[in-house]
Every structure is written in structure tokens, then in C-alpha cells.
């Protein structure tokens, strides 16, 4: 079993370019199936979730080729073959193939999606919306969609689900008529998907707002698109420097997408300078505790950064309260942080963290992607050596993060 061996205490210094966004590129890859031709994605991250998605695209007939960090997809031929549980277990984003296949083939059959163990993660909002678009949805062992009567609808989401919003956009983009989505998710990854589709000939307005209007078009055309930078990876490096100390410059960043992440760091005493496409972050002594932080849909504080802030709170000066409002089971990492000496009490959706001056290295095991990143960040600032297993979770979303951290001066190696 692979493990990362991290000797804490080295401050981080230097400049590092952020990778393309996992959560943005997966919907773009699904969207490539709606385009009857070539899609070229520049700056695509080489991570296992992307590899899993390339397998899925190939399964339905697309040709997929890597040229360094460019992903070339040719979806001239797409067949709505049954996508079984062995294909859907590793990534949650496979659910987006439903919307794409509905648009392209008017039919889709797929097993229920897997992904990280951070909560129940149902798909009821996705399927209810499809039904409103006159898709005949049958649930059983698998989800079957017959979209021969697909047409536009007025849809009000009960919760602004990121995946459901993207799935509706995908299904409606080449459907008949006009679709309106109210209470749409405003996450940047929804906006990136819409911009991609508009560049390919789709008609979408209200991009970036909670009200999207999609006018179905006959067909989309070939496109080349740059994958935007990963805001959560940027947040991870930001957390790393606040844990280990030092000063780093992150390039290829969209700082405006990180406002809710930068704010609590600055309030806690970290120095963060925002330039046009760069962020310079410096640790100035021990961070103050986060009085109260709660995860919310964008533009609120992202759930994907919650575990990383739990790690920071573990050594902050004072008591922090962190509330998780999006995924109910996302405090799994607290138990592992405790093995490093963190004092965390979890009560339902709230965690109370009594900040310690230092954490101490130990062997820890990650159970999900962002939990793995949080353990890495905690270990970088801890005394002594940490052995981190569950590295395959890191590989789902981070491109060689240990090499990135090593390049900044961290003492970290893969074993
Ligand atoms: C996406 C991101 C994930 C991020 C999350 C919230 C990708 C590939 N993943 O996940 O990293 O943590 O947004 O920002 O982009 N829900 C339902 N029924 C549904 C759909 C969702 O109850 O049909 C609930 C979920 O269980 C969860 C909440 O809504 O409690 C948010 O889920 P959603 O916004 O859909 O997240 P994802 O798209 O799965």
C-alpha cells in the first residue's frame, strides 16, 4: 500500500502553478458528448477522477487521447450503452453523463454513482428535474431515462445542487424549447460549463446567477477550451502555508472564486495578497481560532475546504466552531486528526476545535479526498514524522501534490 512520509516543520517558500480544476473539467468532459465532433481541453489535470471519466467517455463510443496536458475527445459517434456499477463506483461526476446522453441520444441507462464517502449523496433532485423535462425516468437497480419526448420546462430546485444544475443544463441544451432553472447553483463550475457550452453554440443566459435560461439549439459545434484553475487546490496550498509557515506565490488562480476562503484566513491573522491571477500567502505567527465558520453553497464558504480548515483550527490559538451544512458525514477526518494530537469534538453537524500549540506526527489513514488533503496539511505543520495512507484519495483530485509541496521545501516522499 502506498504511503506518504511527511516530516513536519519545514516552512514552504517559492512559486507554484495551480492545476486545472477537477470539478470544472469533469462536467466539461461530460458536455463533450453533446458535441458531435472534437472537443479539445487545454490544461487538463492528470488525476484519477479524470482518468475514470475518460474510461466512461470511451465506453459510450468517444475517442479520447492525451497530448501532454491536452485532452482531445472525439464524440462523432456516441451510443447510449448501459453504464454498469463497475463504471460508476469510483466517481460521483459520472451522473452528468445522464444529462449529456439525454441531450445527444435521447436515452441513457446507468447504475447509481459512487464517489467519496462524505454523506448520503442522493440523486433525487437530478431525476425530479429530468421528469419535468418530460424524460421518462425508471429507477431500480439502475436509472433508465427515455427522453424521446424531451422538452423545455420551468424548474425550481428545492436545493441549489451543483450536479443537478449541470445535469439540467446538459439535458436542455440540445432539447426542444426553453428551460428556466430557478434556485440554480451559482458555483463557478456551473458558470464554466455554461461558458463552454455557449462557446460551442448553446444559448444560455443568466450565467453566474441563480436563474438560468436555456434555449435548446439543434446542435453544438467543435470547440477548444482552457480548463480553469482549481480553486480547491489553491485553497489547499493556502492552507498548507498557513500550517507549515513560510511564504508562497500561487499562479494560475482565479482569486475572485476564493473570497470566502481567503476572508477567514486573513481574519485569523494570515497575510494574503491578491493579484490579478495570482495569490501570495504568508504565515505571520500562529493563526487565531475561527470563531464560527459554516459551509454554504457558493458564494459561501465551500464544503470542499471544510476538512482543511479543521486541520488549521487544530493548531489555531483558541476555540473554533465549524458547522457543516452541505454533506452530513464530512467530519470523518476528525478522528484521524485526533491521532496527530488535535482536540476536536463533533456533535451532529458541528465541530468544536480546541487549538493546540503543535500537533505530533503519527500514522494516519485518509477516507476521502479532502480529508486526505487535510491530513497532509496538518502533517506539514506537525512535529515529527507522519505516515499517511489512503493516498489514492489524494490522486483523485490532486496532480502530484507531494511533488508540488516538496518543490516548496516540504520534506515529503512517497513510499
Ligand atoms: C459538487 C462537487 C463537490 C462539492 C459539492 C458542493 C463536483 C464533481 N463535485 O458535488 O466537490 O463538494 O458540489 O459544492 O463538482 N443533494 C440531494 N439530492 C440530489 C443532489 C444533491 O439531496 O439529487 C444534496 C447532497 O446530498 C448534498 C447537497 O445536496 O447534501 C449538495 O450536493 P450537490 O451540490 O449536488 O453536490 P455535487 O454536485 O454532488
PDB file of N, CA, C and O and ligand atoms in Angstrom, residues 22-24 26-27 49 91-93 96 118-127 159-164 166 185 187 189 231 296-298 302-304 325-328 330 370, ligand 1:
ATOM      1  N   UNK A  22     -10.561  20.026 -11.134  1.00  0.00           N
ATOM      2  CA  UNK A  22     -11.268  18.726 -11.210  1.00  0.00           C
ATOM      3  C   UNK A  22     -12.771  18.951 -11.394  1.00  0.00           C
ATOM      4  O   UNK A  22     -13.386  18.390 -12.287  1.00  0.00           O
ATOM      5  N   UNK A  23     -13.340  19.767 -10.535  1.00  0.00           N
ATOM      6  CA  UNK A  23     -14.799  19.917 -10.565  1.00  0.00           C
ATOM      7  C   UNK A  23     -15.297  20.689 -11.774  1.00  0.00           C
ATOM      8  O   UNK A  23     -16.488  20.646 -12.093  1.00  0.00           O
ATOM      9  N   UNK A  24     -14.389  21.416 -12.443  1.00  0.00           N
ATOM     10  CA  UNK A  24     -14.802  22.076 -13.684  1.00  0.00           C
ATOM     11  C   UNK A  24     -14.635  21.138 -14.867  1.00  0.00           C
ATOM     12  O   UNK A  24     -15.485  21.068 -15.747  1.00  0.00           O
ATOM     13  N   UNK A  26     -14.616  17.804 -15.135  1.00  0.00           N
ATOM     14  CA  UNK A  26     -15.474  16.609 -15.262  1.00  0.00           C
ATOM     15  C   UNK A  26     -16.784  16.947 -15.990  1.00  0.00           C
ATOM     16  O   UNK A  26     -17.172  16.227 -16.916  1.00  0.00           O
ATOM     17  N   UNK A  27     -17.475  18.038 -15.626  1.00  0.00           N
ATOM     18  CA  UNK A  27     -18.668  18.411 -16.412  1.00  0.00           C
ATOM     19  C   UNK A  27     -18.338  18.764 -17.866  1.00  0.00           C
ATOM     20  O   UNK A  27     -19.135  18.471 -18.766  1.00  0.00           O
ATOM     21  N   UNK A  49      -9.782  10.877 -11.113  1.00  0.00           N
ATOM     22  CA  UNK A  49     -11.182  11.123 -11.469  1.00  0.00           C
ATOM     23  C   UNK A  49     -11.319  11.430 -12.966  1.00  0.00           C
ATOM     24  O   UNK A  49     -12.308  11.048 -13.601  1.00  0.00           O
ATOM     25  N   UNK A  91     -16.495   7.469  -9.279  1.00  0.00           N
ATOM     26  CA  UNK A  91     -16.677   8.925  -9.340  1.00  0.00           C
ATOM     27  C   UNK A  91     -18.144   9.344  -9.383  1.00  0.00           C
ATOM     28  O   UNK A  91     -18.938   8.801 -10.152  1.00  0.00           O
ATOM     29  N   UNK A  92     -18.432  10.302  -8.557  1.00  0.00           N
ATOM     30  CA  UNK A  92     -19.780  10.853  -8.454  1.00  0.00           C
ATOM     31  C   UNK A  92     -20.177  11.591  -9.749  1.00  0.00           C
ATOM     32  O   UNK A  92     -21.335  11.595 -10.150  1.00  0.00           O
ATOM     33  N   UNK A  93     -19.185  12.202 -10.388  1.00  0.00           N
ATOM     34  CA  UNK A  93     -19.480  13.055 -11.544  1.00  0.00           C
ATOM     35  C   UNK A  93     -20.032  12.280 -12.736  1.00  0.00           C
ATOM     36  O   UNK A  93     -20.562  12.878 -13.672  1.00  0.00           O
ATOM     37  N   UNK A  96     -23.372  13.016 -14.480  1.00  0.00           N
ATOM     38  CA  UNK A  96     -23.552  14.042 -15.514  1.00  0.00           C
ATOM     39  C   UNK A  96     -23.670  13.438 -16.915  1.00  0.00           C
ATOM     40  O   UNK A  96     -24.126  14.102 -17.843  1.00  0.00           O
ATOM     41  N   UNK A 118     -18.815  10.910   1.958  1.00  0.00           N
ATOM     42  CA  UNK A 118     -18.946  12.121   2.772  1.00  0.00           C
ATOM     43  C   UNK A 118     -20.404  12.394   3.123  1.00  0.00           C
ATOM     44  O   UNK A 118     -20.736  13.450   3.621  1.00  0.00           O
ATOM     45  N   UNK A 119     -21.280  11.428   2.839  1.00  0.00           N
ATOM     46  CA  UNK A 119     -22.698  11.617   3.127  1.00  0.00           C
ATOM     47  C   UNK A 119     -23.521  10.757   2.185  1.00  0.00           C
ATOM     48  O   UNK A 119     -22.976   9.992   1.398  1.00  0.00           O
ATOM     49  N   UNK A 120     -24.829  10.894   2.258  1.00  0.00           N
ATOM     50  CA  UNK A 120     -25.719  10.005   1.503  1.00  0.00           C
ATOM     51  C   UNK A 120     -25.638  10.238  -0.008  1.00  0.00           C
ATOM     52  O   UNK A 120     -25.687   9.325  -0.775  1.00  0.00           O
ATOM     53  N   UNK A 121     -25.578  11.480  -0.399  1.00  0.00           N
ATOM     54  CA  UNK A 121     -25.461  11.877  -1.794  1.00  0.00           C
ATOM     55  C   UNK A 121     -26.523  11.258  -2.725  1.00  0.00           C
ATOM     56  O   UNK A 121     -26.202  10.558  -3.693  1.00  0.00           O
ATOM     57  N   UNK A 122     -27.801  11.531  -2.454  1.00  0.00           N
ATOM     58  CA  UNK A 122     -28.857  11.025  -3.346  1.00  0.00           C
ATOM     59  C   UNK A 122     -28.872  11.774  -4.689  1.00  0.00           C
ATOM     60  O   UNK A 122     -28.156  12.763  -4.845  1.00  0.00           O
ATOM     61  N   UNK A 123     -29.684  11.276  -5.639  1.00  0.00           N
ATOM     62  CA  UNK A 123     -29.784  11.948  -6.945  1.00  0.00           C
ATOM     63  C   UNK A 123     -31.226  12.359  -7.241  1.00  0.00           C
ATOM     64  O   UNK A 123     -31.595  12.593  -8.370  1.00  0.00           O
ATOM     65  N   UNK A 124     -32.039  12.471  -6.179  1.00  0.00           N
ATOM     66  CA  UNK A 124     -33.462  12.760  -6.368  1.00  0.00           C
ATOM     67  C   UNK A 124     -33.712  14.095  -7.079  1.00  0.00           C
ATOM     68  O   UNK A 124     -34.621  14.201  -7.901  1.00  0.00           O
ATOM     69  N   UNK A 125     -32.893  15.091  -6.795  1.00  0.00           N
ATOM     70  CA  UNK A 125     -33.118  16.416  -7.413  1.00  0.00           C
ATOM     71  C   UNK A 125     -32.846  16.338  -8.925  1.00  0.00           C
ATOM     72  O   UNK A 125     -33.586  16.906  -9.735  1.00  0.00           O
ATOM     73  N   UNK A 126     -31.795  15.587  -9.276  1.00  0.00           N
ATOM     74  CA  UNK A 126     -31.484  15.393 -10.712  1.00  0.00           C
ATOM     75  C   UNK A 126     -32.683  14.745 -11.421  1.00  0.00           C
ATOM     76  O   UNK A 126     -33.142  15.218 -12.459  1.00  0.00           O
ATOM     77  N   UNK A 127     -33.168  13.643 -10.821  1.00  0.00           N
ATOM     78  CA  UNK A 127     -34.192  12.849 -11.516  1.00  0.00           C
ATOM     79  C   UNK A 127     -35.539  13.575 -11.561  1.00  0.00           C
ATOM     80  O   UNK A 127     -36.246  13.511 -12.572  1.00  0.00           O
ATOM     81  N   UNK A 159     -33.060  22.632  -3.665  1.00  0.00           N
ATOM     82  CA  UNK A 159     -31.745  22.990  -3.119  1.00  0.00           C
ATOM     83  C   UNK A 159     -30.848  23.277  -4.328  1.00  0.00           C
ATOM     84  O   UNK A 159     -30.948  22.584  -5.340  1.00  0.00           O
ATOM     85  N   UNK A 160     -29.968  24.285  -4.241  1.00  0.00           N
ATOM     86  CA  UNK A 160     -29.147  24.607  -5.427  1.00  0.00           C
ATOM     87  C   UNK A 160     -28.010  23.604  -5.627  1.00  0.00           C
ATOM     88  O   UNK A 160     -26.842  23.915  -5.432  1.00  0.00           O
ATOM     89  N   UNK A 161     -28.376  22.381  -5.992  1.00  0.00           N
ATOM     90  CA  UNK A 161     -27.389  21.315  -6.204  1.00  0.00           C
ATOM     91  C   UNK A 161     -26.530  21.629  -7.426  1.00  0.00           C
ATOM     92  O   UNK A 161     -27.047  21.957  -8.502  1.00  0.00           O
ATOM     93  N   UNK A 162     -25.223  21.504  -7.243  1.00  0.00           N
ATOM     94  CA  UNK A 162     -24.281  21.783  -8.336  1.00  0.00           C
ATOM     95  C   UNK A 162     -24.494  20.775  -9.461  1.00  0.00           C
ATOM     96  O   UNK A 162     -24.712  21.139 -10.623  1.00  0.00           O
ATOM     97  N   UNK A 163     -24.460  19.489  -9.106  1.00  0.00           N
ATOM     98  CA  UNK A 163     -24.581  18.447 -10.118  1.00  0.00           C
ATOM     99  C   UNK A 163     -25.931  18.485 -10.822  1.00  0.00           C
ATOM    100  O   UNK A 163     -26.008  18.318 -12.043  1.00  0.00           O
ATOM    101  N   UNK A 164     -27.010  18.711 -10.060  1.00  0.00           N
ATOM    102  CA  UNK A 164     -28.342  18.729 -10.683  1.00  0.00           C
ATOM    103  C   UNK A 164     -28.451  19.903 -11.649  1.00  0.00           C
ATOM    104  O   UNK A 164     -28.985  19.767 -12.758  1.00  0.00           O
ATOM    105  N   UNK A 166     -26.054  21.314 -13.308  1.00  0.00           N
ATOM    106  CA  UNK A 166     -25.266  20.989 -14.508  1.00  0.00           C
ATOM    107  C   UNK A 166     -25.985  19.952 -15.368  1.00  0.00           C
ATOM    108  O   UNK A 166     -26.004  20.061 -16.603  1.00  0.00           O
ATOM    109  N   UNK A 185     -27.605  26.393  -8.822  1.00  0.00           N
ATOM    110  CA  UNK A 185     -26.337  26.541  -8.106  1.00  0.00           C
ATOM    111  C   UNK A 185     -25.515  27.624  -8.797  1.00  0.00           C
ATOM    112  O   UNK A 185     -25.517  27.727 -10.024  1.00  0.00           O
ATOM    113  N   UNK A 187     -22.166  27.976  -8.169  1.00  0.00           N
ATOM    114  CA  UNK A 187     -20.752  27.603  -8.099  1.00  0.00           C
ATOM    115  C   UNK A 187     -20.055  27.946  -9.427  1.00  0.00           C
ATOM    116  O   UNK A 187     -20.662  27.799 -10.508  1.00  0.00           O
ATOM    117  N   UNK A 189     -18.129  26.334 -11.129  1.00  0.00           N
ATOM    118  CA  UNK A 189     -18.065  25.194 -12.059  1.00  0.00           C
ATOM    119  C   UNK A 189     -19.333  25.093 -12.912  1.00  0.00           C
ATOM    120  O   UNK A 189     -19.302  24.519 -14.003  1.00  0.00           O
ATOM    121  N   UNK A 231      -9.915  25.897  -7.735  1.00  0.00           N
ATOM    122  CA  UNK A 231      -9.991  26.785  -6.556  1.00  0.00           C
ATOM    123  C   UNK A 231      -9.736  26.009  -5.269  1.00  0.00           C
ATOM    124  O   UNK A 231      -9.255  26.572  -4.278  1.00  0.00           O
ATOM    125  N   UNK A 296     -21.506  26.602   3.061  1.00  0.00           N
ATOM    126  CA  UNK A 296     -22.739  27.035   2.385  1.00  0.00           C
ATOM    127  C   UNK A 296     -22.548  26.911   0.884  1.00  0.00           C
ATOM    128  O   UNK A 296     -21.408  26.863   0.418  1.00  0.00           O
ATOM    129  N   UNK A 297     -23.661  26.924   0.133  1.00  0.00           N
ATOM    130  CA  UNK A 297     -23.492  26.982  -1.323  1.00  0.00           C
ATOM    131  C   UNK A 297     -22.728  28.256  -1.696  1.00  0.00           C
ATOM    132  O   UNK A 297     -22.747  29.243  -0.945  1.00  0.00           O
ATOM    133  N   UNK A 298     -22.058  28.243  -2.848  1.00  0.00           N
ATOM    134  CA  UNK A 298     -21.327  29.410  -3.345  1.00  0.00           C
ATOM    135  C   UNK A 298     -22.266  30.614  -3.434  1.00  0.00           C
ATOM    136  O   UNK A 298     -23.410  30.423  -3.826  1.00  0.00           O
ATOM    137  N   UNK A 302     -16.838  27.074   1.014  1.00  0.00           N
ATOM    138  CA  UNK A 302     -17.088  25.778   0.366  1.00  0.00           C
ATOM    139  C   UNK A 302     -16.890  24.569   1.271  1.00  0.00           C
ATOM    140  O   UNK A 302     -15.909  24.494   2.012  1.00  0.00           O
ATOM    141  N   UNK A 303     -17.791  23.616   1.146  1.00  0.00           N
ATOM    142  CA  UNK A 303     -17.680  22.368   1.906  1.00  0.00           C
ATOM    143  C   UNK A 303     -16.373  21.643   1.591  1.00  0.00           C
ATOM    144  O   UNK A 303     -15.804  20.973   2.450  1.00  0.00           O
ATOM    145  N   UNK A 304     -15.884  21.791   0.344  1.00  0.00           N
ATOM    146  CA  UNK A 304     -14.631  21.119  -0.013  1.00  0.00           C
ATOM    147  C   UNK A 304     -13.427  21.672   0.740  1.00  0.00           C
ATOM    148  O   UNK A 304     -12.349  21.080   0.704  1.00  0.00           O
ATOM    149  N   UNK A 325     -22.903  22.294   6.601  1.00  0.00           N
ATOM    150  CA  UNK A 325     -24.324  22.357   6.235  1.00  0.00           C
ATOM    151  C   UNK A 325     -24.624  21.644   4.920  1.00  0.00           C
ATOM    152  O   UNK A 325     -25.774  21.598   4.502  1.00  0.00           O
ATOM    153  N   UNK A 326     -23.586  21.138   4.219  1.00  0.00           N
ATOM    154  CA  UNK A 326     -23.847  20.547   2.898  1.00  0.00           C
ATOM    155  C   UNK A 326     -23.815  19.019   2.936  1.00  0.00           C
ATOM    156  O   UNK A 326     -24.758  18.369   2.499  1.00  0.00           O
ATOM    157  N   UNK A 327     -22.721  18.438   3.430  1.00  0.00           N
ATOM    158  CA  UNK A 327     -22.603  16.969   3.481  1.00  0.00           C
ATOM    159  C   UNK A 327     -22.525  16.519   4.931  1.00  0.00           C
ATOM    160  O   UNK A 327     -21.554  16.819   5.624  1.00  0.00           O
ATOM    161  N   UNK A 328     -23.528  15.753   5.367  1.00  0.00           N
ATOM    162  CA  UNK A 328     -23.676  15.455   6.788  1.00  0.00           C
ATOM    163  C   UNK A 328     -22.551  14.605   7.376  1.00  0.00           C
ATOM    164  O   UNK A 328     -22.285  14.661   8.572  1.00  0.00           O
ATOM    165  N   UNK A 330     -19.221  14.695   6.782  1.00  0.00           N
ATOM    166  CA  UNK A 330     -17.927  15.176   6.329  1.00  0.00           C
ATOM    167  C   UNK A 330     -16.952  15.474   7.460  1.00  0.00           C
ATOM    168  O   UNK A 330     -15.959  16.180   7.248  1.00  0.00           O
ATOM    169  N   UNK A 370     -10.761  15.204   0.303  1.00  0.00           N
ATOM    170  CA  UNK A 370     -10.358  16.437   1.020  1.00  0.00           C
ATOM    171  C   UNK A 370      -9.866  16.121   2.430  1.00  0.00           C
ATOM    172  O   UNK A 370      -9.072  16.866   3.000  1.00  0.00           O
TER     173      UNK A 370
HETATM  174  C1  LIG B   1     -20.244  19.085  -6.231  1.00  0.00           C
HETATM  175  C2  LIG B   1     -18.737  18.895  -6.221  1.00  0.00           C
HETATM  176  C3  LIG B   1     -18.264  18.602  -4.818  1.00  0.00           C
HETATM  177  C4  LIG B   1     -18.756  19.680  -3.863  1.00  0.00           C
HETATM  178  C5  LIG B   1     -20.261  19.879  -3.990  1.00  0.00           C
HETATM  179  C6  LIG B   1     -20.807  21.040  -3.166  1.00  0.00           C
HETATM  180  C7  LIG B   1     -18.192  18.008  -8.412  1.00  0.00           C
HETATM  181  C8  LIG B   1     -17.733  16.833  -9.210  1.00  0.00           C
HETATM  182  N1  LIG B   1     -18.384  17.808  -7.105  1.00  0.00           N
HETATM  183  O1  LIG B   1     -20.820  17.849  -5.817  1.00  0.00           O
HETATM  184  O2  LIG B   1     -16.845  18.558  -4.827  1.00  0.00           O
HETATM  185  O3  LIG B   1     -18.443  19.271  -2.557  1.00  0.00           O
HETATM  186  O4  LIG B   1     -20.606  20.129  -5.359  1.00  0.00           O
HETATM  187  O5  LIG B   1     -20.199  22.236  -3.524  1.00  0.00           O
HETATM  188  O6  LIG B   1     -18.341  19.101  -8.921  1.00  0.00           O
HETATM  189  N2  LIG B   1     -28.392  16.525  -2.871  1.00  0.00           N
HETATM  190  C9  LIG B   1     -29.599  15.869  -2.724  1.00  0.00           C
HETATM  191  N3  LIG B   1     -30.197  15.359  -3.852  1.00  0.00           N
HETATM  192  C10 LIG B   1     -29.640  15.486  -5.080  1.00  0.00           C
HETATM  193  C11 LIG B   1     -28.415  16.158  -5.219  1.00  0.00           C
HETATM  194  C12 LIG B   1     -27.813  16.671  -4.089  1.00  0.00           C
HETATM  195  O7  LIG B   1     -30.127  15.740  -1.628  1.00  0.00           O
HETATM  196  O8  LIG B   1     -30.227  14.997  -6.052  1.00  0.00           O
HETATM  197  C13 LIG B   1     -27.720  17.063  -1.659  1.00  0.00           C
HETATM  198  C14 LIG B   1     -26.403  16.348  -1.398  1.00  0.00           C
HETATM  199  O9  LIG B   1     -26.601  15.137  -0.689  1.00  0.00           O
HETATM  200  C15 LIG B   1     -25.658  17.369  -0.610  1.00  0.00           C
HETATM  201  C16 LIG B   1     -26.101  18.684  -1.243  1.00  0.00           C
HETATM  202  O10 LIG B   1     -27.340  18.398  -1.887  1.00  0.00           O
HETATM  203  O11 LIG B   1     -26.073  17.339   0.727  1.00  0.00           O
HETATM  204  C17 LIG B   1     -25.101  19.265  -2.221  1.00  0.00           C
HETATM  205  O12 LIG B   1     -24.900  18.405  -3.281  1.00  0.00           O
HETATM  206  P1  LIG B   1     -24.501  18.916  -4.742  1.00  0.00           P
HETATM  207  O13 LIG B   1     -24.468  20.403  -4.776  1.00  0.00           O
HETATM  208  O14 LIG B   1     -25.369  18.206  -5.723  1.00  0.00           O
HETATM  209  O15 LIG B   1     -23.012  18.388  -4.869  1.00  0.00           O
HETATM  210  P2  LIG B   1     -22.368  17.556  -6.039  1.00  0.00           P
HETATM  211  O16 LIG B   1     -22.776  18.104  -7.358  1.00  0.00           O
HETATM  212  O17 LIG B   1     -22.559  16.094  -5.777  1.00  0.00           O
END
